Tab-separated table of N, CA and C in Angstrom:
chain	number	residue	atom	x	y	z
A	1	MET	N	-14.850	-4.642	8.820
A	1	MET	CA	-13.952	-3.993	7.940
A	1	MET	C	-13.139	-4.948	6.594
A	2	ILE	N	-12.812	-3.964	5.803
A	2	ILE	CA	-12.176	-4.417	4.697
A	2	ILE	C	-10.634	-3.885	4.401
A	3	ILE	N	-9.733	-4.995	4.436
A	3	ILE	CA	-8.410	-4.085	4.299
A	3	ILE	C	-7.642	-4.663	2.947
A	4	ARG	N	-7.368	-3.844	2.195
A	4	ARG	CA	-6.769	-4.104	0.448
A	4	ARG	C	-5.479	-3.571	0.702
A	5	SER	N	-4.351	-4.559	0.763
A	5	SER	CA	-3.191	-4.677	0.710
A	5	SER	C	-2.513	-4.412	-0.307
A	6	ALA	N	-1.501	-3.248	-0.709
A	6	ALA	CA	-0.634	-3.455	-1.453
A	6	ALA	C	0.925	-4.149	-1.522
A	7	VAL	N	1.328	-5.097	-2.121
A	7	VAL	CA	2.404	-5.917	-1.309
A	7	VAL	C	3.563	-5.355	-2.467
A	8	LEU	N	4.568	-4.612	-2.065
A	8	LEU	CA	6.064	-4.604	-3.210
A	8	LEU	C	7.064	-5.372	-2.399
A	9	GLU	N	6.937	-6.726	-3.794
A	9	GLU	CA	7.925	-7.656	-3.440
A	9	GLU	C	8.506	-7.500	-4.328
A	10	GLY	N	10.141	-7.154	-3.557
A	10	GLY	CA	11.145	-6.859	-4.471
A	10	GLY	C	12.450	-5.731	-3.919
A	11	THR	N	13.455	-5.252	-4.455
A	11	THR	CA	13.753	-3.973	-4.349
A	11	THR	C	14.470	-3.002	-4.564
A	12	VAL	N	14.653	-1.712	-4.134
A	12	VAL	CA	15.033	-0.820	-4.462
A	12	VAL	C	16.416	-0.467	-4.398
A	13	ALA	N	17.298	-0.445	-5.239
A	13	ALA	CA	18.849	0.466	-5.039
A	13	ALA	C	19.113	1.091	-3.685
A	14	GLU	N	19.899	0.802	-3.361
A	14	GLU	CA	20.374	2.267	-2.095
A	14	GLU	C	20.347	3.166	-2.243
A	15	ALA	N	21.023	3.367	-3.627
A	15	ALA	CA	21.308	4.755	-4.210
A	15	ALA	C	19.818	5.371	-3.811
A	16	ASP	N	18.709	4.561	-4.691
A	16	ASP	CA	17.483	5.335	-4.807
A	16	ASP	C	16.667	5.056	-3.556
A	17	ARG	N	16.974	4.832	-2.793
A	17	ARG	CA	15.928	4.230	-1.769
A	17	ARG	C	15.266	5.807	-0.686
A	18	ALA	N	15.936	6.455	-0.529
A	18	ALA	CA	15.683	8.115	-0.056
A	18	ALA	C	14.593	8.209	-0.659
A	19	ALA	N	14.848	8.415	-2.542
A	19	ALA	CA	13.676	9.052	-3.233
A	19	ALA	C	12.712	8.102	-3.421
A	20	PHE	N	12.896	7.175	-3.027
A	20	PHE	CA	11.576	6.195	-3.558
A	20	PHE	C	10.654	6.121	-2.309
A	21	ASP	N	11.411	5.867	-1.291
A	21	ASP	CA	10.351	5.802	-0.010
A	21	ASP	C	9.843	7.213	0.140
A	22	GLY	N	10.846	8.510	-0.091
A	22	GLY	CA	9.916	9.624	0.500
A	22	GLY	C	8.677	10.040	-0.859
A	23	HIS	N	8.870	9.372	-1.861
A	23	HIS	CA	7.923	10.023	-2.541
A	23	HIS	C	6.466	8.799	-2.087
A	24	MET	N	6.543	8.007	-1.889
A	24	MET	CA	5.626	6.977	-1.601
A	24	MET	C	5.034	7.249	-0.186
A	25	ALA	N	5.761	7.866	0.514
A	25	ALA	CA	5.464	8.391	2.272
A	25	ALA	C	4.794	9.563	2.181
A	26	THR	N	4.998	10.219	1.206
A	26	THR	CA	4.382	11.911	0.887
A	26	THR	C	3.248	11.478	-0.322
A	27	THR	N	3.969	11.957	-1.513
A	27	THR	CA	2.876	11.765	-2.678
A	27	THR	C	1.845	11.034	-2.884
A	28	VAL	N	2.555	9.360	-2.732
A	28	VAL	CA	1.647	8.584	-2.923
A	28	VAL	C	0.262	8.504	-1.654
A	29	LEU	N	0.741	8.397	-0.689
A	29	LEU	CA	0.033	7.867	0.628
A	29	LEU	C	-0.758	9.622	0.575
A	30	ALA	N	-0.463	10.308	0.205
A	30	ALA	CA	-1.677	11.564	0.460
A	30	ALA	C	-2.680	11.417	-0.549
A	31	ALA	N	-2.231	10.755	-2.095
A	31	ALA	CA	-2.878	10.606	-3.021
A	31	ALA	C	-4.180	9.671	-2.550
A	32	ILE	N	-3.706	8.707	-2.217
A	32	ILE	CA	-4.560	7.268	-1.374
A	32	ILE	C	-5.404	8.035	-0.242
A	33	ALA	N	-5.096	8.510	0.277
A	33	ALA	CA	-6.257	8.670	1.578
A	33	ALA	C	-7.195	9.992	0.934
A	34	ARG	N	-6.767	10.280	-0.483
A	34	ARG	CA	-8.385	10.981	-0.668
A	34	ARG	C	-9.039	10.039	-1.729
A	35	TYR	N	-8.955	9.069	-1.799
A	35	TYR	CA	-9.941	7.633	-1.915
A	35	TYR	C	-11.582	8.035	-1.417
A	36	PRO	N	-12.577	8.254	-2.089
A	36	PRO	CA	-13.525	8.427	-1.680
A	36	PRO	C	-14.081	6.897	-0.718
A	37	GLY	N	-14.477	6.984	0.833
A	37	GLY	CA	-15.076	6.237	1.107
A	37	GLY	C	-13.449	5.216	2.252
A	38	ILE	N	-12.341	5.947	1.840
A	38	ILE	CA	-11.643	4.916	3.142
A	38	ILE	C	-11.328	5.539	4.056
A	39	ARG	N	-10.960	4.466	4.717
A	39	ARG	CA	-11.187	4.850	6.217
A	39	ARG	C	-9.912	5.428	7.144
A	40	GLU	N	-9.050	4.521	6.540
A	40	GLU	CA	-7.633	4.667	6.567
A	40	GLU	C	-6.551	4.158	5.896
A	41	VAL	N	-5.064	4.742	5.325
A	41	VAL	CA	-4.084	3.692	4.679
A	41	VAL	C	-2.813	4.050	5.657
A	42	ARG	N	-2.685	3.088	5.333
A	42	ARG	CA	-0.719	3.138	6.203
A	42	ARG	C	-0.049	2.820	5.407
A	43	LEU	N	1.341	2.775	5.636
A	43	LEU	CA	2.542	2.310	4.975
A	43	LEU	C	3.221	1.653	5.818
A	44	ARG	N	3.698	0.409	5.194
A	44	ARG	CA	4.532	-0.088	6.403
A	44	ARG	C	5.541	-1.104	5.583
A	45	ARG	N	6.759	-0.806	6.357
A	45	ARG	CA	8.111	-1.568	5.875
A	45	ARG	C	8.490	-2.509	6.757
A	46	PRO	N	8.910	-3.553	6.521
A	46	PRO	CA	9.480	-4.518	7.254
A	46	PRO	C	10.865	-4.098	8.394
A	47	VAL	N	10.569	-4.207	9.347
A	47	VAL	CA	11.731	-4.302	9.967
A	47	VAL	C	13.287	-5.572	10.433
A	48	GLU	N	12.449	-6.920	10.428
A	48	GLU	CA	12.728	-8.150	10.822
A	48	GLU	C	11.988	-9.347	9.766
A	49	THR	N	12.474	-9.796	8.818
A	49	THR	CA	11.701	-11.143	8.339
A	49	THR	C	12.665	-12.523	8.683
A	50	GLU	N	11.695	-13.849	8.699
A	50	GLU	CA	12.152	-14.818	8.980
A	50	GLU	C	12.867	-15.290	7.749
A	51	ALA	N	13.602	-16.124	7.970
A	51	ALA	CA	14.521	-17.295	6.809
A	51	ALA	C	13.877	-17.595	5.961
A	52	GLY	N	13.501	-17.099	4.930
A	52	GLY	CA	13.036	-17.813	3.824
A	52	GLY	C	11.964	-17.161	3.300
A	53	ALA	N	11.273	-15.828	3.916
A	53	ALA	CA	9.971	-15.442	3.818
A	53	ALA	C	10.451	-14.027	2.630
A	54	PRO	N	9.597	-14.062	1.848
A	54	PRO	CA	9.863	-13.257	0.151
A	54	PRO	C	10.357	-11.801	0.738
A	55	PRO	N	10.845	-11.247	-0.061
A	55	PRO	CA	11.358	-10.000	-0.105
A	55	PRO	C	10.467	-8.924	-0.143
A	56	VAL	N	9.885	-8.627	0.996
A	56	VAL	CA	8.355	-7.359	0.841
A	56	VAL	C	9.283	-6.104	0.886
A	57	TYR	N	9.481	-5.595	0.145
A	57	TYR	CA	10.037	-4.001	0.320
A	57	TYR	C	8.792	-3.210	1.041
A	58	MET	N	8.060	-3.208	0.648
A	58	MET	CA	6.702	-2.319	1.609
A	58	MET	C	5.302	-2.700	1.191
A	59	VAL	N	4.234	-2.313	2.017
A	59	VAL	CA	3.036	-2.487	2.208
A	59	VAL	C	2.262	-1.468	2.146
A	60	PHE	N	0.799	-1.526	1.724
A	60	PHE	CA	0.097	-0.500	1.392
A	60	PHE	C	-0.889	-1.011	1.897
A	61	ASP	N	-1.653	-0.798	3.013
A	61	ASP	CA	-2.993	-0.662	3.616
A	61	ASP	C	-4.019	-0.349	3.609
A	62	LEU	N	-5.202	-0.213	3.003
A	62	LEU	CA	-6.155	0.744	2.717
A	62	LEU	C	-7.246	-0.030	3.420
A	63	ALA	N	-8.069	0.508	4.165
A	63	ALA	CA	-8.951	0.120	5.110
A	63	ALA	C	-10.413	0.787	4.416
A	64	PHE	N	-11.363	0.056	4.559
A	64	PHE	CA	-12.690	0.370	4.319
A	64	PHE	C	-13.541	-0.126	5.087
A	65	ASP	N	-15.000	0.316	5.307
A	65	ASP	CA	-16.005	-0.169	5.684
A	65	ASP	C	-16.396	-1.860	5.350
A	66	THR	N	-16.867	-1.526	3.961
A	66	THR	CA	-17.366	-2.559	3.205
A	66	THR	C	-16.632	-2.765	1.657
A	67	LEU	N	-16.796	-4.065	1.079
A	67	LEU	CA	-15.977	-4.296	-0.271
A	67	LEU	C	-16.755	-3.628	-1.614
A	68	ALA	N	-17.981	-2.994	-1.009
A	68	ALA	CA	-18.658	-2.589	-1.821
A	68	ALA	C	-18.100	-0.975	-2.044
A	69	ASP	N	-17.412	-0.464	-0.874
A	69	ASP	CA	-16.999	1.141	-0.534
A	69	ASP	C	-15.137	0.647	-1.285
A	70	MET	N	-14.690	-0.368	-1.337
A	70	MET	CA	-13.421	-0.571	-1.553
A	70	MET	C	-13.763	-0.811	-3.123
A	71	HIS	N	-14.534	-1.088	-3.863
A	71	HIS	CA	-14.694	-1.158	-5.407
A	71	HIS	C	-15.062	0.197	-6.073
A	72	ALA	N	-15.860	1.149	-4.859
A	72	ALA	CA	-16.338	2.359	-5.327
A	72	ALA	C	-14.847	3.302	-5.252
A	73	ALA	N	-13.966	3.175	-4.684
A	73	ALA	CA	-12.652	3.805	-4.006
A	73	ALA	C	-12.230	3.218	-5.927
A	74	LEU	N	-11.811	2.360	-5.582
A	74	LEU	CA	-10.914	1.885	-7.243
A	74	LEU	C	-11.468	2.064	-8.165
A	75	ALA	N	-12.797	2.582	-8.721
A	75	ALA	CA	-13.437	2.704	-9.260
A	75	ALA	C	-13.383	4.268	-10.053
A	76	SER	N	-13.016	4.641	-8.868
A	76	SER	CA	-12.938	6.375	-9.159
A	76	SER	C	-11.640	7.135	-9.646
A	77	PRO	N	-11.948	8.321	-10.231
A	77	PRO	CA	-11.102	8.443	-10.843
A	77	PRO	C	-9.631	8.986	-9.796
A	78	ILE	N	-9.681	9.367	-8.730
A	78	ILE	CA	-8.624	9.264	-7.840
A	78	ILE	C	-7.611	8.372	-8.439
A	79	ARG	N	-8.326	6.991	-8.241
A	79	ARG	CA	-7.399	6.009	-8.526
A	79	ARG	C	-6.237	6.043	-10.061
A	80	GLN	N	-6.765	6.501	-10.768
A	80	GLN	CA	-6.038	7.312	-11.999
A	80	GLN	C	-5.008	7.807	-11.451
A	81	GLU	N	-4.967	9.098	-10.424
A	81	GLU	CA	-4.223	9.625	-9.899
A	81	GLU	C	-3.274	8.907	-9.710
A	82	VAL	N	-3.454	8.241	-8.844
A	82	VAL	CA	-2.588	7.464	-7.549
A	82	VAL	C	-2.005	6.481	-8.964
A	83	ARG	N	-2.547	5.907	-9.822
A	83	ARG	CA	-1.641	5.123	-10.182
A	83	ARG	C	-0.274	5.987	-11.226
A	84	GLY	N	-0.565	7.392	-10.976
A	84	GLY	CA	0.133	7.954	-12.495
A	84	GLY	C	1.327	8.292	-11.191
A	85	ARG	N	0.863	8.709	-10.297
A	85	ARG	CA	2.140	8.829	-9.195
A	85	ARG	C	2.800	7.964	-8.738
A	86	ILE	N	2.257	6.962	-8.373
A	86	ILE	CA	2.890	5.359	-8.351
A	86	ILE	C	4.187	5.132	-9.376
A	87	ALA	N	3.317	5.356	-10.589
A	87	ALA	CA	4.126	5.284	-11.925
A	87	ALA	C	5.566	6.196	-11.940
A	88	GLU	N	5.262	6.999	-11.341
A	88	GLU	CA	6.589	8.277	-11.089
A	88	GLU	C	8.013	7.707	-10.862
A	89	VAL	N	7.969	6.652	-9.874
A	89	VAL	CA	8.998	6.305	-9.262
A	89	VAL	C	9.032	4.591	-9.787
A	90	MET	N	8.052	4.065	-9.803
A	90	MET	CA	8.087	2.775	-10.080
A	90	MET	C	9.726	2.207	-10.643
A	91	LYS	N	9.920	2.729	-11.644
A	91	LYS	CA	11.166	2.641	-12.387
A	91	LYS	C	12.642	2.117	-11.822
A	92	LEU	N	12.336	2.726	-10.190
A	92	LEU	CA	13.205	2.470	-9.166
A	92	LEU	C	13.320	1.236	-8.524
A	93	PHE	N	11.902	0.211	-8.891
A	93	PHE	CA	11.876	-0.787	-8.203
A	93	PHE	C	11.872	-1.966	-8.785
A	94	ALA	N	12.572	-2.954	-8.496
A	94	ALA	CA	13.010	-4.281	-8.813
A	94	ALA	C	11.580	-5.230	-8.318
A	95	GLY	N	11.044	-5.522	-8.789
A	95	GLY	CA	10.183	-7.244	-8.520
A	95	GLY	C	8.464	-6.973	-8.844
A	96	ARG	N	7.605	-7.587	-8.079
A	96	ARG	CA	6.438	-7.642	-8.238
A	96	ARG	C	5.582	-6.540	-6.983
A	97	VAL	N	4.546	-6.190	-7.567
A	97	VAL	CA	3.396	-5.590	-6.691
A	97	VAL	C	2.300	-6.888	-6.863
A	98	TYR	N	1.618	-7.083	-5.938
A	98	TYR	CA	0.290	-7.485	-5.854
A	98	TYR	C	-0.662	-7.122	-4.582
A	99	HIS	N	-1.948	-7.440	-4.768
A	99	HIS	CA	-2.984	-6.785	-3.892
A	99	HIS	C	-3.492	-8.514	-2.779
A	100	LEU	N	-4.252	-8.156	-1.721
A	100	LEU	CA	-5.021	-9.096	-0.973
A	100	LEU	C	-5.816	-8.224	-0.409
A	101	VAL	N	-6.980	-8.717	-0.579
A	101	VAL	CA	-8.493	-7.911	0.130
A	101	VAL	C	-8.487	-8.765	1.834
A	102	LEU	N	-8.355	-8.547	2.066
A	102	LEU	CA	-8.912	-9.418	3.610
A	102	LEU	C	-9.904	-8.734	4.634
A	103	GLU	N	-10.619	-9.477	4.837
A	103	GLU	CA	-11.412	-8.939	6.047
A	103	GLU	C	-10.868	-9.257	7.769
A	104	GLU	N	-11.085	-8.050	8.286
A	104	GLU	CA	-10.550	-7.825	9.461
A	104	GLU	C	-11.517	-8.587	10.422
A	105	GLY	N	-10.768	-9.648	11.251
A	105	GLY	CA	-11.805	-10.330	12.480
A	105	GLY	C	-11.490	-9.586	14.039
A	106	PRO	N	-12.008	-10.395	15.061
A	106	PRO	CA	-12.008	-9.548	16.023
A	106	PRO	C	-10.473	-9.666	16.637
A	107	ALA	N	-10.034	-8.491	17.328
A	107	ALA	CA	-8.690	-8.534	17.946
A	107	ALA	C	-9.039	-8.637	19.355
A	108	ALA	N	-7.704	-9.073	19.642
A	108	ALA	CA	-7.338	-9.371	21.670
A	108	ALA	C	-6.249	-8.224	21.202
A	109	LYS	N	-6.294	-7.734	22.896
A	109	LYS	CA	-5.873	-6.755	23.269
A	109	LYS	C	-4.499	-7.761	24.705
A	110	GLY	N	-3.415	-8.048	24.248
A	110	GLY	CA	-2.270	-8.146	25.737
A	110	GLY	C	-2.313	-7.714	26.503
A	111	THR	N	-1.654	-7.909	27.281
A	111	THR	CA	-1.493	-7.864	29.069
A	111	THR	C	-0.144	-6.734	29.343
A	112	ALA	N	0.169	-6.147	27.972
A	112	ALA	CA	1.647	-5.467	28.084
A	112	ALA	C	1.010	-3.946	28.821
């Protein structure tokens, strides 16, 4: 499994957070979910950070079976729509956005 994470490192003013978060959680998430070949998309927000950690505001994790599936999705016309949906509120975000492409390894289950 391939995970492409879009990391939004920065801040949104308190007065703009509800609008920004709502747009990302509904409009943008729904648009990304339409990528061809996507298995799952998740929106994650930090609830705690360690001292010295970068100020990550939110992360989108997009799951694909293969790198080829990911590249096909990113080359699709839907990506331009997604970029447009994101651009609608990015003026409210102060920071940078970067992407990580990760291969998911084996998992272990806890005893809880």
